PDB file of C-alpha atoms in Angstrom:
ATOM      1  CA  MET A   1     113.997  94.820  93.821  1.00 68.00           C
ATOM      2  CA  TYR A   2     112.447  96.844  96.796  1.00 82.00           C
ATOM      3  CA  LEU A   3     108.911  97.371  97.555  1.00 89.00           C
ATOM      4  CA  ILE A   4     107.289 100.006  99.724  1.00 89.00           C
ATOM      5  CA  ALA A   5     104.184  98.969 102.123  1.00 93.00           C
ATOM      6  CA  PRO A   6     103.140 101.657 103.912  1.00 91.00           C
ATOM      7  CA  SER A   7     101.311 101.079 106.947  1.00 92.00           C
ATOM      8  CA  ILE A   8      98.049 102.043 108.008  1.00 93.00           C
ATOM      9  CA  LEU A   9      98.512 101.757 111.922  1.00 91.00           C
ATOM     10  CA  SER A  10      99.904 104.939 112.305  1.00 88.00           C
ATOM     11  CA  ALA A  11      96.866 106.796 110.361  1.00 92.00           C
ATOM     12  CA  ASP A  12      93.911 108.115 111.702  1.00 94.00           C
ATOM     13  CA  PHE A  13      91.024 104.520 111.921  1.00 93.00           C
ATOM     14  CA  SER A  14      88.932 107.419 110.715  1.00 94.00           C
ATOM     15  CA  ARG A  15      90.251 107.862 107.831  1.00 95.00           C
ATOM     16  CA  LEU A  16      91.829 104.635 106.709  1.00 95.00           C
ATOM     17  CA  ALA A  17      89.909 104.016 103.302  1.00 94.00           C
ATOM     18  CA  GLU A  18      91.588 108.220 102.710  1.00 95.00           C
ATOM     19  CA  ALA A  19      94.861 106.810 103.381  1.00 96.00           C
ATOM     20  CA  VAL A  20      95.450 103.746 101.846  1.00 96.00           C
ATOM     21  CA  ALA A  21      94.022 106.491  98.404  1.00 96.00           C
ATOM     22  CA  VAL A  22      97.277 108.362  99.889  1.00 96.00           C
ATOM     23  CA  ALA A  23      98.854 105.469  99.559  1.00 95.00           C
ATOM     24  CA  GLU A  24      97.968 104.442  95.483  1.00 95.00           C
ATOM     25  CA  GLN A  25      98.761 107.963  94.578  1.00 96.00           C
ATOM     26  CA  GLY A  26     102.031 107.982  96.470  1.00 95.00           C
ATOM     27  CA  ARG A  27     102.570 105.178  94.632  1.00 96.00           C
ATOM     28  CA  ALA A  28     102.779 102.414  97.044  1.00 95.00           C
ATOM     29  CA  ASP A  29     103.252  98.509  96.075  1.00 96.00           C
ATOM     30  CA  MET A  30     101.364  97.265  98.677  1.00 97.00           C
ATOM     31  CA  VAL A  31      98.931  98.308 101.824  1.00 97.00           C
ATOM     32  CA  HIS A  32     100.762  96.896 104.882  1.00 96.00           C
ATOM     33  CA  VAL A  33      97.862  95.849 107.759  1.00 97.00           C
ATOM     34  CA  ASP A  34      98.887  94.980 111.844  1.00 95.00           C
ATOM     35  CA  VAL A  35      96.779  92.457 113.026  1.00 97.00           C
ATOM     36  CA  MET A  36      96.801  92.750 116.133  1.00 95.00           C
ATOM     37  CA  ASP A  37      94.628  90.469 119.099  1.00 95.00           C
ATOM     38  CA  GLY A  38      95.698  92.094 122.547  1.00 94.00           C
ATOM     39  CA  HIS A  39      97.135  87.918 123.664  1.00 94.00           C
ATOM     40  CA  PHE A  40     100.130  88.307 121.620  1.00 95.00           C
ATOM     41  CA  VAL A  41     100.889  91.602 121.783  1.00 95.00           C
ATOM     42  CA  PRO A  42      99.471  94.154 124.390  1.00 92.00           C
ATOM     43  CA  SER A  43      97.204  96.122 121.326  1.00 92.00           C
ATOM     44  CA  ILE A  44      94.503  95.190 118.707  1.00 92.00           C
ATOM     45  CA  THR A  45      94.023  96.379 116.053  1.00 94.00           C
ATOM     46  CA  PHE A  46      91.721  95.181 112.913  1.00 94.00           C
ATOM     47  CA  GLY A  47      89.980  92.172 112.325  1.00 96.00           C
ATOM     48  CA  GLU A  48      88.446  90.199 108.954  1.00 97.00           C
ATOM     49  CA  LYS A  49      85.806  92.535 108.401  1.00 97.00           C
ATOM     50  CA  LEU A  50      88.451  96.450 107.498  1.00 97.00           C
ATOM     51  CA  VAL A  51      90.531  94.100 105.371  1.00 98.00           C
ATOM     52  CA  SER A  52      87.451  93.452 103.330  1.00 97.00           C
ATOM     53  CA  ASP A  53      86.625  96.642 103.789  1.00 97.00           C
ATOM     54  CA  LEU A  54      89.298  97.917 102.563  1.00 96.00           C
ATOM     55  CA  ARG A  55      89.055  94.960  98.962  1.00 97.00           C
ATOM     56  CA  GLU A  56      86.399  96.896  97.358  1.00 96.00           C
ATOM     57  CA  LYS A  57      88.492 100.371  98.871  1.00 94.00           C
ATOM     58  CA  THR A  58      91.896  99.634  97.092  1.00 96.00           C
ATOM     59  CA  SER A  59      93.373  96.913  93.747  1.00 96.00           C
ATOM     60  CA  LEU A  60      96.652  97.483  95.854  1.00 97.00           C
ATOM     61  CA  PRO A  61      97.484  94.216  97.369  1.00 98.00           C
ATOM     62  CA  LEU A  62      97.156  93.303 101.807  1.00 98.00           C
ATOM     63  CA  ASN A  63      99.916  92.510 103.295  1.00 98.00           C
ATOM     64  CA  VAL A  64      98.253  91.744 106.544  1.00 98.00           C
ATOM     65  CA  HIS A  65     101.456  90.505 109.822  1.00 97.00           C
ATOM     66  CA  LEU A  66      98.468  88.737 112.559  1.00 98.00           C
ATOM     67  CA  MET A  67     100.429  89.658 115.862  1.00 96.00           C
ATOM     68  CA  VAL A  68      98.235  87.147 117.191  1.00 97.00           C
ATOM     69  CA  ASP A  69      97.703  83.436 118.804  1.00 96.00           C
ATOM     70  CA  ASN A  70      96.469  81.146 117.028  1.00 96.00           C
ATOM     71  CA  PRO A  71      96.452  82.306 114.038  1.00 97.00           C
ATOM     72  CA  GLU A  72      95.179  78.629 112.385  1.00 97.00           C
ATOM     73  CA  LYS A  73      92.043  80.104 113.188  1.00 97.00           C
ATOM     74  CA  LEU A  74      92.212  83.161 111.564  1.00 97.00           C
ATOM     75  CA  ILE A  75      94.141  82.629 108.442  1.00 98.00           C
ATOM     76  CA  PRO A  76      90.775  81.044 106.354  1.00 98.00           C
ATOM     77  CA  GLY A  77      88.689  84.594 106.932  1.00 98.00           C
ATOM     78  CA  PHE A  78      91.865  86.732 106.334  1.00 98.00           C
ATOM     79  CA  LEU A  79      92.067  84.646 103.139  1.00 98.00           C
ATOM     80  CA  GLU A  80      88.666  84.764 102.527  1.00 98.00           C
ATOM     81  CA  ALA A  81      88.622  88.470 103.122  1.00 98.00           C
ATOM     82  CA  GLY A  82      91.128  89.336 101.075  1.00 98.00           C
ATOM     83  CA  ALA A  83      94.554  89.207 101.905  1.00 98.00           C
ATOM     84  CA  ASP A  84      96.927  89.414  99.315  1.00 98.00           C
ATOM     85  CA  TRP A  85      99.456  88.590 101.431  1.00 98.00           C
ATOM     86  CA  LEU A  86      99.847  87.094 104.512  1.00 98.00           C
ATOM     87  CA  SER A  87     102.843  86.709 107.074  1.00 98.00           C
ATOM     88  CA  PHE A  88     102.758  84.975 111.309  1.00 98.00           C
ATOM     89  CA  HIS A  89     104.626  85.301 113.287  1.00 97.00           C
ATOM     90  CA  LEU A  90     106.926  81.622 114.058  1.00 95.00           C
ATOM     91  CA  GLU A  91     106.311  82.213 117.066  1.00 94.00           C
ATOM     92  CA  VAL A  92     103.022  81.337 118.095  1.00 95.00           C
ATOM     93  CA  THR A  93     102.426  78.011 116.043  1.00 93.00           C
ATOM     94  CA  PRO A  94     104.113  74.334 116.120  1.00 91.00           C
ATOM     95  CA  HIS A  95     102.215  73.590 112.589  1.00 92.00           C
ATOM     96  CA  VAL A  96     104.094  76.970 110.473  1.00 97.00           C
ATOM     97  CA  HIS A  97     104.653  74.449 107.015  1.00 96.00           C
ATOM     98  CA  ARG A  98     100.093  73.854 107.193  1.00 97.00           C
ATOM     99  CA  LEU A  99     100.241  77.810 107.523  1.00 98.00           C
ATOM    100  CA  LEU A 100     101.988  78.106 104.879  1.00 98.00           C
ATOM    101  CA  GLN A 101     100.890  75.523 102.462  1.00 97.00           C
ATOM    102  CA  LEU A 102      97.016  76.890 103.713  1.00 98.00           C
ATOM    103  CA  ILE A 103      98.603  80.350 102.452  1.00 98.00           C
ATOM    104  CA  LYS A 104      99.221  79.092  98.943  1.00 98.00           C
ATOM    105  CA  GLU A 105      97.566  76.750  97.682  1.00 98.00           C
ATOM    106  CA  ALA A 106      94.978  79.906  97.731  1.00 98.00           C
ATOM    107  CA  GLY A 107      97.715  81.167  95.563  1.00 98.00           C
ATOM    108  CA  ARG A 108      98.940  83.677  98.426  1.00 98.00           C
ATOM    109  CA  LYS A 109     102.238  84.937  99.353  1.00 98.00           C
ATOM    110  CA  ALA A 110     103.214  83.410 102.546  1.00 98.00           C
ATOM    111  CA  GLY A 111     105.440  84.419 105.016  1.00 98.00           C
ATOM    112  CA  LEU A 112     106.303  83.969 108.385  1.00 98.00           C
ATOM    113  CA  ALA A 113     107.330  87.568 111.216  1.00 97.00           C
ATOM    114  CA  ILE A 114     110.095  86.145 113.844  1.00 96.00           C
ATOM    115  CA  ASN A 115     110.430  88.930 116.488  1.00 96.00           C
ATOM    116  CA  PRO A 116     114.030  90.512 117.018  1.00 95.00           C
ATOM    117  CA  ALA A 117     114.822  88.143 119.375  1.00 95.00           C
ATOM    118  CA  THR A 118     114.225  84.629 117.046  1.00 96.00           C
ATOM    119  CA  PRO A 119     117.182  83.667 115.345  1.00 95.00           C
ATOM    120  CA  VAL A 120     117.246  83.842 111.825  1.00 95.00           C
ATOM    121  CA  ASP A 121     118.173  79.876 111.831  1.00 94.00           C
ATOM    122  CA  LEU A 122     115.135  78.555 112.670  1.00 95.00           C
ATOM    123  CA  LEU A 123     113.461  79.024 109.688  1.00 95.00           C
ATOM    124  CA  GLY A 124     115.499  76.580 108.478  1.00 88.00           C
ATOM    125  CA  GLU A 125     113.156  73.436 108.100  1.00 92.00           C
ATOM    126  CA  VAL A 126     110.691  75.948 106.076  1.00 95.00           C
ATOM    127  CA  LEU A 127     112.357  78.416 104.566  1.00 96.00           C
ATOM    128  CA  GLU A 128     111.903  77.139 101.400  1.00 96.00           C
ATOM    129  CA  GLU A 129     108.036  77.487 101.827  1.00 96.00           C
ATOM    130  CA  LEU A 130     108.175  80.627 101.950  1.00 98.00           C
ATOM    131  CA  ASP A 131     107.217  83.755  99.736  1.00 98.00           C
ATOM    132  CA  TYR A 132     108.780  86.696 102.531  1.00 98.00           C
ATOM    133  CA  VAL A 133     110.277  86.460 105.621  1.00 98.00           C
ATOM    134  CA  LEU A 134     108.845  89.189 107.817  1.00 96.00           C
ATOM    135  CA  VAL A 135     112.129  90.702 110.390  1.00 95.00           C
ATOM    136  CA  MET A 136     110.506  93.057 113.296  1.00 93.00           C
ATOM    137  CA  THR A 137     112.525  96.276 113.638  1.00 90.00           C
ATOM    138  CA  VAL A 138     110.438  97.420 117.022  1.00 91.00           C
ATOM    139  CA  ASN A 139     108.923  94.651 119.155  1.00 90.00           C
ATOM    140  CA  PRO A 140     105.377  93.814 118.297  1.00 88.00           C
ATOM    141  CA  GLY A 141     102.753  95.320 119.639  1.00 83.00           C
ATOM    142  CA  TRP A 142     102.093  99.316 118.725  1.00 73.00           C
ATOM    143  CA  GLY A 143     103.502 101.647 115.639  1.00 76.00           C
ATOM    144  CA  GLY A 144     105.862 104.873 117.000  1.00 75.00           C
ATOM    145  CA  GLN A 145     109.212 102.519 118.146  1.00 80.00           C
ATOM    146  CA  LYS A 146     112.028 103.123 117.396  1.00 87.00           C
ATOM    147  CA  PHE A 147     114.088 100.300 115.401  1.00 85.00           C
ATOM    148  CA  ILE A 148     116.323  98.236 117.405  1.00 88.00           C
ATOM    149  CA  PRO A 149     120.069  98.261 115.601  1.00 89.00           C
ATOM    150  CA  ALA A 150     121.230  94.797 116.700  1.00 90.00           C
ATOM    151  CA  THR A 151     117.896  93.759 113.574  1.00 91.00           C
ATOM    152  CA  ARG A 152     121.118  94.679 111.009  1.00 91.00           C
ATOM    153  CA  HIS A 153     123.323  91.491 111.155  1.00 92.00           C
ATOM    154  CA  LYS A 154     119.569  89.905 111.322  1.00 93.00           C
ATOM    155  CA  ILE A 155     118.810  90.800 108.293  1.00 93.00           C
ATOM    156  CA  LYS A 156     122.496  90.594 107.192  1.00 94.00           C
ATOM    157  CA  LYS A 157     122.351  87.471 107.810  1.00 95.00           C
ATOM    158  CA  LEU A 158     118.754  85.632 106.499  1.00 96.00           C
ATOM    159  CA  SER A 159     120.039  87.801 102.816  1.00 95.00           C
ATOM    160  CA  GLN A 160     123.201  85.431 102.580  1.00 95.00           C
ATOM    161  CA  LEU A 161     120.963  82.473 103.919  1.00 95.00           C
ATOM    162  CA  ILE A 162     118.887  83.267 101.407  1.00 96.00           C
ATOM    163  CA  ALA A 163     121.425  83.866  98.934  1.00 96.00           C
ATOM    164  CA  GLU A 164     123.366  80.810  99.134  1.00 96.00           C
ATOM    165  CA  ARG A 165     120.435  78.832  98.934  1.00 95.00           C
ATOM    166  CA  GLN A 166     119.177  81.017  95.932  1.00 97.00           C
ATOM    167  CA  LEU A 167     115.889  81.593  97.648  1.00 97.00           C
ATOM    168  CA  PRO A 168     113.258  84.356  95.604  1.00 96.00           C
ATOM    169  CA  ILE A 169     112.839  85.437  99.236  1.00 97.00           C
ATOM    170  CA  LEU A 170     111.778  88.321  99.870  1.00 96.00           C
ATOM    171  CA  ILE A 171     113.190  90.041 103.329  1.00 95.00           C
ATOM    172  CA  ALA A 172     109.978  92.413 104.570  1.00 94.00           C
ATOM    173  CA  VAL A 173     111.469  95.291 107.709  1.00 92.00           C
ATOM    174  CA  ASP A 174     109.121  95.651 110.148  1.00 85.00           C
ATOM    175  CA  GLY A 175     109.375  99.127 111.667  1.00 75.00           C
ATOM    176  CA  GLY A 176     111.309 102.123 112.842  1.00 65.00           C
ATOM    177  CA  VAL A 177     112.218 102.392 109.724  1.00 76.00           C
ATOM    178  CA  LYS A 178     112.389 105.826 108.059  1.00 69.00           C
ATOM    179  CA  LEU A 179     114.501 107.727 105.310  1.00 72.00           C
ATOM    180  CA  ASP A 180     117.376 108.714 107.927  1.00 73.00           C
ATOM    181  CA  ASN A 181     117.181 104.507 108.362  1.00 67.00           C
ATOM    182  CA  LEU A 182     116.839 102.972 105.710  1.00 72.00           C
ATOM    183  CA  SER A 183     119.405 103.089 103.507  1.00 70.00           C
ATOM    184  CA  THR A 184     121.810 100.901 106.557  1.00 75.00           C
ATOM    185  CA  LEU A 185     119.446  98.478 106.235  1.00 71.00           C
ATOM    186  CA  PHE A 186     120.101  96.712 103.239  1.00 72.00           C
TER     187      PHE A 186
END
């Protein structure tokens, strides 16, 4: 199964509602919202208010990707704002299981994001708790980067691990995905 989740990071920020409407018209499956805090990554983007406002403008699921330090402080607010899918980075917290449970107890899809240099094997102890894994195929922090070819191996390894364990986990790919490299990812 393939799902399309265009990121609003590449949109004109003054016209985000229009960008979401275009995604709906284009039959996107969900909208990807990149949240950056200026600490875990150098850029600063969106907050809970934007997610709450978009929730009122679209019926598409909102896939919120937290690229932040201290996700435990932000997850409750994004759940309340209307995030349907919520991921945070494995690299930022020792309390991964607790945060995944918080998301799942709210009835939402729980995901973990991993940076290009983070080994897939680090997901082993919580893999069964996940609805999806967000594989970063660029270094997180800003849009428009080129796809890192070495991440293809990580996607393949993760896919094999999920199949071996017969888990219903989706693999999401974030960064540098374009029509000319899409077919090489799976």
